[in-house]
Structures are given as structure tokens and as C-alpha cells.
């Protein structure tokens, strides 16, 4: 099932857990009450961008007559799918983890005042919208208050609380929740996923697309590797400098996310022995045994530090120094086992 995650991202079909939200929106459309601004929120990996793409296609589809779905075959649908439709513009950070700046928003607003190139509506998608910096978000306000005719602005975010209240309140909210286990399992099985489905779903917090990505990557293995590093550091069995250097070889954002998952597991194991829905159930129990001296407060403190570093990442922190700090903080939280 290689590359299925990549393919699914650009399909225009409706994901099974999205049918209710879709029906509501189409109902509004038939009644002539289609919103000019939408905020699609929900956890990472439930298909928010797919939903936005399908919506964009349905609004420009050449065979559309206020039906329930884009045809997926016409020229307009094909252009939306390949990201090349002139009336469906996407705005994302230039690099993952970076901010969307005001110039980019101004360019988008400039384009929104042009007339449509084909029949249908212009659809502007900003994803992830929480990457907008404060000035860029404020620049959107006027467009949200006086939307250009025949246009729809779609904000996509898994962290909508990071958007200014003034922006959120001007958008119609479409909120997705973690998907029910049965539905997620069936969907993954239909794509050909095998025995690892349960572990991937647990690791992805019930988000099927995130689970699919895990199944197709070596992310689970890498996270297990990080846990092993923490284990060895706690037992003083490894050179801290070489661990920090190893961690710095990969993008800091990814490493911080891995570290946070491992720490969450550890925290849950300490708070509720036998806790369920762990990222790495087996290994987390091992780590718990190895760091008996660490307390829950220490874990929370370390998680706070990870969150703080993550927020400051866009300020060009040196990755080498960042990882050294994380390693030394971990060492001061753990005590080597006495024999
Ligand atoms: Zn079509």
C-alpha cells in the first residue's frame, strides 16, 4: 500500500466520517445560504484538507448543478486535484513549520478581487491557517467582513485556538473529531492495511490519515529509537554529546514532536499504570521501569520545555544547541540506577 497516503490526499471522494458535515454544507448551499468564510478544524490526520479540496471542486465543477458532489472527471475537477485550477488558490507556509506572512495574504486578497475565470466560485484555502502570523491574520479581517462576490475563503487548522478570536468569529465552523475506532479500522482495512492497523491507530490518536502515514513510513521505528536513547541516557550508558548530535541530524520540529509523544506515554504510564492508547505501549512500560526516580512533575516540566521550544522554533534557534539543551535537561531529570 505504498504511497496510498499521498494518493488519498488528492482524491475528491468523501471520507466516510465526513458525510454528515458534507451534507450540512450542501444543504446550506441548496438553500442559498452558503457561507463566505469557513474554518475547518479538527485533529491532525482526519482529512481536513481533503474536505477543503472536495469543497473547492464541487464549487467549480463544470457538471455541477447544486448536486451533492463534484464529478471528479471534468476539466475543472482535474485541475483542482492537481492544484492548478485558477479559481482554487492555496496558501501555505513556504516551508513546513514557518509562518505565513502578510505579503502572501495581500497577494491572495489581490487575486480574490479579480473576476472568476470559469463559471462557478473562487475558493481560497489557507492551510494551516494557524501558521498566519498576527499581522497576516489581521490583514484578512477586511476580506472576511466584506467578502468579494462569488468567493469562499476556507481556513484549515488543527490548532484553531491560535487564530485571533476576531478571525474565528467571522467564519462558519466545521469541526471534525477523532474518528470512531470501527470506522477508522474499516477504512484502513479497505486500503489494504494489515496487522499493524491497531498500533498505528493508537499511535495516531484515532486519526485515520495520520495512521495511514505511519503505516507507510518508518516513523514508529524512529520514535522507538528516541525512546531507546532516553532509556540509555537515563542509565548513563551513552555519550550525551553523540545523542544530541544524532538528534540534530533531523528537522527539529519532527524531533520535538517525537519527543513529546514519548514523554506523553511516559507521563501516562506514571500517572495510571496500565494506561491505554499509548504511542509505544510496550517500550513505554520498559522506560517506566528504567526511570523510577523521575516524577510526574518532572515529566510535565520537560513537556512544557518542549512546547516552549516548539513555539520558538520559527525564531531560527540553532538545532545543535536546542538538542544539547534537551539532552542535558533529561539528564538532570533522571538519576542513574543504583546497583
Ligand atoms: Zn467536475
mmCIF file of C-alpha atoms and ligand atoms in Angstrom:
data_model
loop_
_atom_site.group_PDB
_atom_site.id
_atom_site.type_symbol
_atom_site.label_atom_id
_atom_site.label_comp_id
_atom_site.label_asym_id
_atom_site.label_seq_id
_atom_site.Cartn_x
_atom_site.Cartn_y
_atom_site.Cartn_z
ATOM 1 C CA UNK A 1 0.000 0.000 0.000
ATOM 2 C CA UNK A 2 2.947 2.288 -0.650
ATOM 3 C CA UNK A 3 2.091 5.897 -1.465
ATOM 4 C CA UNK A 4 -1.575 5.409 -0.618
ATOM 5 C CA UNK A 5 -1.391 8.272 1.892
ATOM 6 C CA UNK A 6 -0.056 10.577 -0.824
ATOM 7 C CA UNK A 7 -2.756 9.482 -3.285
ATOM 8 C CA UNK A 8 -5.660 9.720 -0.833
ATOM 9 C CA UNK A 9 -4.690 13.327 -0.143
ATOM 10 C CA UNK A 10 -5.585 14.370 -3.674
ATOM 11 C CA UNK A 11 -8.716 12.354 -4.178
ATOM 12 C CA UNK A 12 -12.032 14.141 -4.322
ATOM 13 C CA UNK A 13 -14.019 11.344 -2.724
ATOM 14 C CA UNK A 14 -15.735 11.842 0.600
ATOM 15 C CA UNK A 15 -14.108 10.182 3.588
ATOM 16 C CA UNK A 16 -16.744 8.079 5.386
ATOM 17 C CA UNK A 17 -16.578 10.036 8.681
ATOM 18 C CA UNK A 18 -17.134 13.324 6.864
ATOM 19 C CA UNK A 19 -20.529 12.622 5.334
ATOM 20 C CA UNK A 20 -22.584 14.437 7.972
ATOM 21 C CA UNK A 21 -20.579 17.689 7.759
ATOM 22 C CA UNK A 22 -20.699 17.464 3.963
ATOM 23 C CA UNK A 23 -24.473 17.009 3.877
ATOM 24 C CA UNK A 24 -24.981 20.015 6.174
ATOM 25 C CA UNK A 25 -22.867 22.208 3.940
ATOM 26 C CA UNK A 26 -24.612 21.099 0.742
ATOM 27 C CA UNK A 27 -27.962 21.736 2.399
ATOM 28 C CA UNK A 28 -26.891 25.329 3.079
ATOM 29 C CA UNK A 29 -25.756 25.624 -0.496
ATOM 30 C CA UNK A 30 -29.074 24.454 -1.942
ATOM 31 C CA UNK A 31 -30.831 26.974 0.284
ATOM 32 C CA UNK A 32 -28.619 29.792 -0.948
ATOM 33 C CA UNK A 33 -27.010 30.200 2.469
ATOM 34 C CA UNK A 34 -23.522 29.024 1.596
ATOM 35 C CA UNK A 35 -21.011 30.745 3.924
ATOM 36 C CA UNK A 36 -18.349 33.071 2.526
ATOM 37 C CA UNK A 37 -15.824 32.013 5.128
ATOM 38 C CA UNK A 38 -15.267 28.596 6.672
ATOM 39 C CA UNK A 39 -12.981 27.370 9.399
ATOM 40 C CA UNK A 40 -12.379 23.626 9.112
ATOM 41 C CA UNK A 41 -10.941 22.401 12.402
ATOM 42 C CA UNK A 42 -10.150 19.031 13.964
ATOM 43 C CA UNK A 43 -7.195 16.831 14.859
ATOM 44 C CA UNK A 44 -4.262 16.277 12.515
ATOM 45 C CA UNK A 45 -4.953 13.398 10.117
ATOM 46 C CA UNK A 46 -8.752 13.341 9.792
ATOM 47 C CA UNK A 47 -8.765 14.747 6.249
ATOM 48 C CA UNK A 48 -9.475 18.455 6.690
ATOM 49 C CA UNK A 49 -7.545 19.412 3.563
ATOM 50 C CA UNK A 50 -9.233 16.679 1.528
ATOM 51 C CA UNK A 51 -12.563 18.098 2.634
ATOM 52 C CA UNK A 52 -11.475 21.588 1.542
ATOM 53 C CA UNK A 53 -10.302 20.252 -1.826
ATOM 54 C CA UNK A 54 -13.559 18.386 -2.414
ATOM 55 C CA UNK A 55 -15.483 21.505 -1.477
ATOM 56 C CA UNK A 56 -13.428 23.628 -3.889
ATOM 57 C CA UNK A 57 -14.043 21.068 -6.656
ATOM 58 C CA UNK A 58 -17.782 20.993 -6.013
ATOM 59 C CA UNK A 59 -17.950 24.780 -6.289
ATOM 60 C CA UNK A 60 -16.139 24.939 -9.647
ATOM 61 C CA UNK A 61 -17.162 21.579 -11.166
ATOM 62 C CA UNK A 62 -18.419 22.081 -14.722
ATOM 63 C CA UNK A 63 -21.183 19.499 -14.466
ATOM 64 C CA UNK A 64 -22.323 20.688 -11.056
ATOM 65 C CA UNK A 65 -25.945 21.733 -10.725
ATOM 66 C CA UNK A 66 -26.070 22.102 -6.955
ATOM 67 C CA UNK A 67 -25.757 18.333 -6.748
ATOM 68 C CA UNK A 68 -24.206 16.614 -3.787
ATOM 69 C CA UNK A 69 -20.741 16.027 -5.180
ATOM 70 C CA UNK A 70 -18.082 17.099 -7.690
ATOM 71 C CA UNK A 71 -17.985 14.775 -10.713
ATOM 72 C CA UNK A 72 -14.224 14.246 -10.367
ATOM 73 C CA UNK A 73 -13.876 13.850 -14.157
ATOM 74 C CA UNK A 74 -14.389 17.251 -15.783
ATOM 75 C CA UNK A 75 -11.557 19.630 -16.603
ATOM 76 C CA UNK A 76 -12.251 21.796 -13.550
ATOM 77 C CA UNK A 77 -12.232 18.834 -11.159
ATOM 78 C CA UNK A 78 -8.991 17.539 -12.636
ATOM 79 C CA UNK A 79 -7.377 20.967 -12.298
ATOM 80 C CA UNK A 80 -8.440 21.247 -8.663
ATOM 81 C CA UNK A 81 -6.993 17.816 -7.982
ATOM 82 C CA UNK A 82 -3.638 18.759 -9.460
ATOM 83 C CA UNK A 83 -3.643 22.101 -7.641
ATOM 84 C CA UNK A 84 -3.705 24.084 -10.895
ATOM 85 C CA UNK A 85 -7.249 25.482 -11.052
ATOM 86 C CA UNK A 86 -7.093 29.288 -11.424
ATOM 87 C CA UNK A 87 -10.162 29.735 -9.191
ATOM 88 C CA UNK A 88 -8.867 27.492 -6.417
ATOM 89 C CA UNK A 89 -5.840 29.051 -4.751
ATOM 90 C CA UNK A 90 -3.995 27.513 -1.812
ATOM 91 C CA UNK A 91 -1.859 29.458 0.609
ATOM 92 C CA UNK A 92 0.576 27.533 2.826
ATOM 93 C CA UNK A 93 3.884 28.393 4.529
ATOM 94 C CA UNK A 94 6.849 28.354 2.160
ATOM 95 C CA UNK A 95 8.474 25.807 4.447
ATOM 96 C CA UNK A 96 6.820 23.453 6.903
ATOM 97 C CA UNK A 97 6.722 24.985 10.365
ATOM 98 C CA UNK A 98 7.294 28.542 9.119
ATOM 99 C CA UNK A 99 4.837 31.418 9.323
ATOM 100 C CA UNK A 100 2.563 32.756 6.590
ATOM 101 C CA UNK A 101 3.436 36.416 6.222
ATOM 102 C CA UNK A 102 1.348 39.465 5.405
ATOM 103 C CA UNK A 103 2.716 39.878 1.836
ATOM 104 C CA UNK A 104 1.414 36.424 0.913
ATOM 105 C CA UNK A 105 -2.022 37.280 2.319
ATOM 106 C CA UNK A 106 -2.078 40.609 0.438
ATOM 107 C CA UNK A 107 -1.282 38.807 -2.821
ATOM 108 C CA UNK A 108 -4.134 36.363 -2.141
ATOM 109 C CA UNK A 109 -6.543 39.224 -1.376
ATOM 110 C CA UNK A 110 -5.459 40.956 -4.593
ATOM 111 C CA UNK A 111 -6.308 37.830 -6.564
ATOM 112 C CA UNK A 112 -9.647 37.475 -4.791
ATOM 113 C CA UNK A 113 -10.838 40.782 -6.242
ATOM 114 C CA UNK A 114 -10.386 39.517 -9.815
ATOM 115 C CA UNK A 115 -13.374 38.006 -11.579
ATOM 116 C CA UNK A 116 -13.611 34.237 -11.906
ATOM 117 C CA UNK A 117 -12.001 32.607 -14.917
ATOM 118 C CA UNK A 118 -14.623 29.963 -15.425
ATOM 119 C CA UNK A 119 -18.153 29.502 -14.201
ATOM 120 C CA UNK A 120 -18.565 28.901 -10.501
ATOM 121 C CA UNK A 121 -16.943 30.342 -7.419
ATOM 122 C CA UNK A 122 -13.440 31.266 -6.397
ATOM 123 C CA UNK A 123 -12.219 29.254 -3.451
ATOM 124 C CA UNK A 124 -9.240 30.331 -1.385
ATOM 125 C CA UNK A 125 -7.779 27.841 1.043
ATOM 126 C CA UNK A 126 -5.299 28.756 3.775
ATOM 127 C CA UNK A 127 -3.722 25.656 5.332
ATOM 128 C CA UNK A 128 -2.647 25.518 8.064
ATOM 129 C CA UNK A 129 -4.332 28.806 8.943
ATOM 130 C CA UNK A 130 -2.659 28.842 12.379
ATOM 131 C CA UNK A 131 0.610 29.493 10.526
ATOM 132 C CA UNK A 132 -0.650 33.021 9.774
ATOM 133 C CA UNK A 133 1.299 35.480 11.875
ATOM 134 C CA UNK A 134 -0.639 38.183 13.732
ATOM 135 C CA UNK A 135 -0.277 40.834 11.009
ATOM 136 C CA UNK A 136 -1.215 38.379 8.271
ATOM 137 C CA UNK A 137 -4.327 37.263 10.193
ATOM 138 C CA UNK A 138 -5.357 40.878 10.747
ATOM 139 C CA UNK A 139 -4.943 41.590 7.043
ATOM 140 C CA UNK A 140 -7.663 39.014 6.388
ATOM 141 C CA UNK A 141 -10.249 40.748 8.572
ATOM 142 C CA UNK A 142 -11.482 43.206 5.975
ATOM 143 C CA UNK A 143 -11.919 40.430 3.397
ATOM 144 C CA UNK A 144 -13.843 38.406 5.985
ATOM 145 C CA UNK A 145 -16.122 41.366 6.698
ATOM 146 C CA UNK A 146 -16.724 42.296 3.074
ATOM 147 C CA UNK A 147 -16.113 39.121 1.080
ATOM 148 C CA UNK A 148 -15.744 39.562 -2.682
ATOM 149 C CA UNK A 149 -18.816 38.257 -4.557
ATOM 150 C CA UNK A 150 -18.789 34.575 -5.606
ATOM 151 C CA UNK A 151 -15.900 33.741 -3.353
ATOM 152 C CA UNK A 152 -15.289 31.488 -0.393
ATOM 153 C CA UNK A 153 -12.366 31.644 1.995
ATOM 154 C CA UNK A 154 -11.562 28.343 3.698
ATOM 155 C CA UNK A 155 -9.269 28.276 6.728
ATOM 156 C CA UNK A 156 -7.946 24.856 7.744
ATOM 157 C CA UNK A 157 -6.453 24.340 11.183
ATOM 158 C CA UNK A 158 -5.793 21.669 13.785
ATOM 159 C CA UNK A 159 -4.974 24.451 16.292
ATOM 160 C CA UNK A 160 -7.767 26.995 15.738
ATOM 161 C CA UNK A 161 -7.217 28.499 19.200
ATOM 162 C CA UNK A 162 -4.040 30.040 17.787
ATOM 163 C CA UNK A 163 -6.113 32.162 15.404
ATOM 164 C CA UNK A 164 -7.298 35.571 16.664
ATOM 165 C CA UNK A 165 -10.853 35.484 18.025
ATOM 166 C CA UNK A 166 -11.773 38.224 15.517
ATOM 167 C CA UNK A 167 -10.910 35.867 12.642
ATOM 168 C CA UNK A 168 -12.561 32.788 14.183
ATOM 169 C CA UNK A 169 -15.817 34.607 14.901
ATOM 170 C CA UNK A 170 -16.190 35.643 11.262
ATOM 171 C CA UNK A 171 -16.003 32.077 9.953
ATOM 172 C CA UNK A 172 -18.611 29.335 9.897
ATOM 173 C CA UNK A 173 -17.013 26.440 11.827
ATOM 174 C CA UNK A 174 -16.837 22.890 10.512
ATOM 175 C CA UNK A 175 -15.376 20.830 13.332
ATOM 176 C CA UNK A 176 -14.101 17.278 12.889
ATOM 177 C CA UNK A 177 -13.472 14.963 15.835
ATOM 178 C CA UNK A 178 -11.262 11.892 16.225
ATOM 179 C CA UNK A 179 -12.838 9.097 14.181
ATOM 180 C CA UNK A 180 -14.655 6.170 15.807
ATOM 181 C CA UNK A 181 -12.365 3.119 16.035
ATOM 182 C CA UNK A 182 -14.560 0.825 13.933
ATOM 183 C CA UNK A 183 -14.910 3.285 11.087
ATOM 184 C CA UNK A 184 -11.188 4.095 11.035
ATOM 185 C CA UNK A 185 -10.250 0.396 11.149
ATOM 186 C CA UNK A 186 -12.619 -0.488 8.291
ATOM 187 C CA UNK A 187 -11.350 2.357 6.155
ATOM 188 C CA UNK A 188 -7.704 1.359 6.637
ATOM 189 C CA UNK A 189 -8.508 -2.322 6.042
ATOM 190 C CA UNK A 190 -10.246 -1.442 2.758
ATOM 191 C CA UNK A 191 -6.999 0.238 1.652
ATOM 192 C CA UNK A 192 -5.130 -2.973 2.328
ATOM 193 C CA UNK A 193 -3.616 -2.223 5.724
ATOM 194 C CA UNK A 194 -2.590 -5.361 7.585
ATOM 195 C CA UNK A 195 -1.924 -6.382 11.161
ATOM 196 C CA UNK A 196 -0.298 -3.153 12.283
ATOM 197 C CA UNK A 197 -3.553 -1.196 11.982
ATOM 198 C CA UNK A 198 -4.291 -1.249 15.729
ATOM 199 C CA UNK A 199 -0.849 0.021 16.719
ATOM 200 C CA UNK A 200 -0.876 2.730 14.058
ATOM 201 C CA UNK A 201 -4.348 3.926 15.042
ATOM 202 C CA UNK A 202 -3.401 4.043 18.709
ATOM 203 C CA UNK A 203 -0.249 5.956 17.826
ATOM 204 C CA UNK A 204 -2.177 8.376 15.638
ATOM 205 C CA UNK A 205 -4.751 9.084 18.345
ATOM 206 C CA UNK A 206 -7.543 7.660 16.192
ATOM 207 C CA UNK A 207 -6.806 9.848 13.144
ATOM 208 C CA UNK A 208 -7.022 7.509 10.116
ATOM 209 C CA UNK A 209 -4.909 9.512 7.650
ATOM 210 C CA UNK A 210 -2.197 10.007 10.230
ATOM 211 C CA UNK A 211 -2.320 6.249 10.901
ATOM 212 C CA UNK A 212 -2.016 5.580 7.172
ATOM 213 C CA UNK A 213 1.067 7.778 7.009
ATOM 214 C CA UNK A 214 2.593 5.936 9.966
ATOM 215 C CA UNK A 215 1.961 2.605 8.265
ATOM 216 C CA UNK A 216 3.784 3.814 5.166
ATOM 217 C CA UNK A 217 6.754 5.400 6.917
ATOM 218 C CA UNK A 218 9.344 4.343 9.472
ATOM 219 C CA UNK A 219 8.032 6.871 11.990
ATOM 220 C CA UNK A 220 7.066 4.260 14.598
ATOM 221 C CA UNK A 221 10.576 2.807 14.410
ATOM 222 C CA UNK A 222 12.216 6.204 14.749
ATOM 223 C CA UNK A 223 10.126 7.122 17.749
ATOM 224 C CA UNK A 224 11.075 3.809 19.338
ATOM 225 C CA UNK A 225 14.713 4.750 18.651
ATOM 226 C CA UNK A 226 14.276 8.014 20.513
ATOM 227 C CA UNK A 227 12.794 6.169 23.479
ATOM 228 C CA UNK A 228 15.817 3.880 23.454
ATOM 229 C CA UNK A 229 18.081 6.969 23.517
ATOM 230 C CA UNK A 230 16.237 8.356 26.557
ATOM 231 C CA UNK A 231 16.489 4.963 28.245
ATOM 232 C CA UNK A 232 20.237 4.787 27.721
ATOM 233 C CA UNK A 233 20.748 8.391 28.777
ATOM 234 C CA UNK A 234 18.835 7.752 31.990
ATOM 235 C CA UNK A 235 21.117 4.824 32.735
ATOM 236 C CA UNK A 236 24.201 6.838 31.748
ATOM 237 C CA UNK A 237 25.120 4.185 29.195
ATOM 238 C CA UNK A 238 25.746 6.502 26.294
ATOM 239 C CA UNK A 239 27.619 9.684 25.471
ATOM 240 C CA UNK A 240 25.133 12.605 25.755
ATOM 241 C CA UNK A 241 27.006 14.660 23.152
ATOM 242 C CA UNK A 242 26.687 11.991 20.473
ATOM 243 C CA UNK A 243 22.968 11.569 21.254
ATOM 244 C CA UNK A 244 22.422 15.332 20.865
ATOM 245 C CA UNK A 245 24.345 15.304 17.592
ATOM 246 C CA UNK A 246 22.246 12.393 16.340
ATOM 247 C CA UNK A 247 19.019 14.180 17.236
ATOM 248 C CA UNK A 248 20.184 17.339 15.465
ATOM 249 C CA UNK A 249 20.545 15.471 12.156
ATOM 250 C CA UNK A 250 16.806 15.561 11.565
ATOM 251 C CA UNK A 251 14.461 18.586 11.404
ATOM 252 C CA UNK A 252 13.965 19.967 14.911
ATOM 253 C CA UNK A 253 10.172 20.105 14.523
ATOM 254 C CA UNK A 254 9.963 16.367 13.852
ATOM 255 C CA UNK A 255 12.254 15.504 16.733
ATOM 256 C CA UNK A 256 10.325 17.683 19.181
ATOM 257 C CA UNK A 257 7.078 16.025 18.093
ATOM 258 C CA UNK A 258 8.599 12.551 18.630
ATOM 259 C CA UNK A 259 9.985 13.527 21.980
ATOM 260 C CA UNK A 260 6.616 14.853 23.046
ATOM 261 C CA UNK A 261 4.846 11.603 22.095
ATOM 262 C CA UNK A 262 7.353 9.571 24.078
ATOM 263 C CA UNK A 263 7.006 11.885 27.081
ATOM 264 C CA UNK A 264 3.207 11.764 26.903
ATOM 265 C CA UNK A 265 3.397 7.969 27.045
ATOM 266 C CA UNK A 266 5.786 8.085 29.928
ATOM 267 C CA UNK A 267 3.584 10.552 31.803
ATOM 268 C CA UNK A 268 0.515 8.387 31.261
ATOM 269 C CA UNK A 269 2.371 5.261 32.415
ATOM 270 C CA UNK A 270 3.458 7.020 35.592
ATOM 271 C CA UNK A 271 0.039 8.529 36.328
ATOM 272 C CA UNK A 272 -2.027 5.415 35.507
ATOM 273 C CA UNK A 273 -0.057 2.187 35.381
ATOM 274 C CA UNK A 274 -1.578 0.099 32.589
ATOM 275 C CA UNK A 275 -2.846 3.182 30.731
ATOM 276 C CA UNK A 276 -4.323 2.539 27.281
ATOM 277 C CA UNK A 277 -3.907 4.329 23.951
ATOM 278 C CA UNK A 278 -0.159 4.680 24.324
ATOM 279 C CA UNK A 279 2.026 5.584 21.401
ATOM 280 C CA UNK A 280 4.503 2.820 22.152
ATOM 281 C CA UNK A 281 2.751 0.605 24.696
ATOM 282 C CA UNK A 282 5.487 -1.997 25.085
ATOM 283 C CA UNK A 283 8.500 0.259 25.247
ATOM 284 C CA UNK A 284 6.914 2.899 27.437
ATOM 285 C CA UNK A 285 6.498 0.292 30.162
ATOM 286 C CA UNK A 286 10.214 -0.536 29.848
ATOM 287 C CA UNK A 287 11.171 3.087 30.166
ATOM 288 C CA UNK A 288 8.987 3.499 33.210
ATOM 289 C CA UNK A 289 10.909 0.705 34.886
ATOM 290 C CA UNK A 290 14.212 2.306 33.998
ATOM 291 C CA UNK A 291 13.460 5.749 35.371
ATOM 292 C CA UNK A 292 11.740 5.010 38.622
ATOM 293 C CA UNK A 293 13.293 8.106 40.133
ATOM 294 C CA UNK A 294 11.613 10.509 37.721
ATOM 295 C CA UNK A 295 8.367 12.040 38.954
ATOM 296 C CA UNK A 296 5.296 13.174 37.091
ATOM 297 C CA UNK A 297 6.081 16.805 37.800
ATOM 298 C CA UNK A 298 9.451 16.356 36.120
ATOM 299 C CA UNK A 299 7.713 14.972 33.022
ATOM 300 C CA UNK A 300 5.323 17.930 32.897
ATOM 301 C CA UNK A 301 8.220 20.332 33.255
ATOM 302 C CA UNK A 302 10.021 18.643 30.379
ATOM 303 C CA UNK A 303 6.860 18.716 28.235
ATOM 304 C CA UNK A 304 6.486 22.445 28.961
ATOM 305 C CA UNK A 305 10.046 22.943 27.801
ATOM 306 C CA UNK A 306 9.352 21.007 24.567
ATOM 307 C CA UNK A 307 6.255 23.127 23.913
ATOM 308 C CA UNK A 308 8.176 26.332 24.580
ATOM 309 C CA UNK A 309 10.997 25.329 22.216
ATOM 310 C CA UNK A 310 8.431 24.383 19.570
ATOM 311 C CA UNK A 311 6.820 27.829 19.748
ATOM 312 C CA UNK A 312 10.224 29.492 19.459
ATOM 313 C CA UNK A 313 11.388 27.319 16.599
ATOM 314 C CA UNK A 314 10.379 29.840 13.963
ATOM 315 C CA UNK A 315 12.908 32.241 15.536
ATOM 316 C CA UNK A 316 15.784 30.321 13.995
ATOM 317 C CA UNK A 317 17.100 28.505 17.032
ATOM 318 C CA UNK A 318 20.329 26.626 16.379
ATOM 319 C CA UNK A 319 19.279 22.920 16.157
ATOM 320 C CA UNK A 320 22.546 21.669 17.690
ATOM 321 C CA UNK A 321 22.164 23.840 20.773
ATOM 322 C CA UNK A 322 18.473 23.009 21.026
ATOM 323 C CA UNK A 323 19.142 19.251 21.134
ATOM 324 C CA UNK A 324 22.024 19.675 23.608
ATOM 325 C CA UNK A 325 19.666 21.525 25.920
ATOM 326 C CA UNK A 326 17.031 18.803 25.657
ATOM 327 C CA UNK A 327 19.579 16.086 26.402
ATOM 328 C CA UNK A 328 21.015 17.915 29.405
ATOM 329 C CA UNK A 329 17.511 18.664 30.768
ATOM 330 C CA UNK A 330 16.697 14.975 30.504
ATOM 331 C CA UNK A 331 19.895 14.045 32.334
ATOM 332 C CA UNK A 332 19.043 16.360 35.197
ATOM 333 C CA UNK A 333 15.563 14.812 35.448
ATOM 334 C CA UNK A 334 16.849 11.232 35.618
ATOM 335 C CA UNK A 335 19.223 9.597 38.064
ATOM 336 C CA UNK A 336 21.308 6.589 37.155
ATOM 337 C CA UNK A 337 20.006 3.407 38.755
ATOM 338 C CA UNK A 338 21.782 2.318 41.896
ATOM 339 C CA UNK A 339 23.087 -1.232 41.865
HETATM 340 ZN ZN1 LIG B 1 -16.350 18.068 -12.242
#
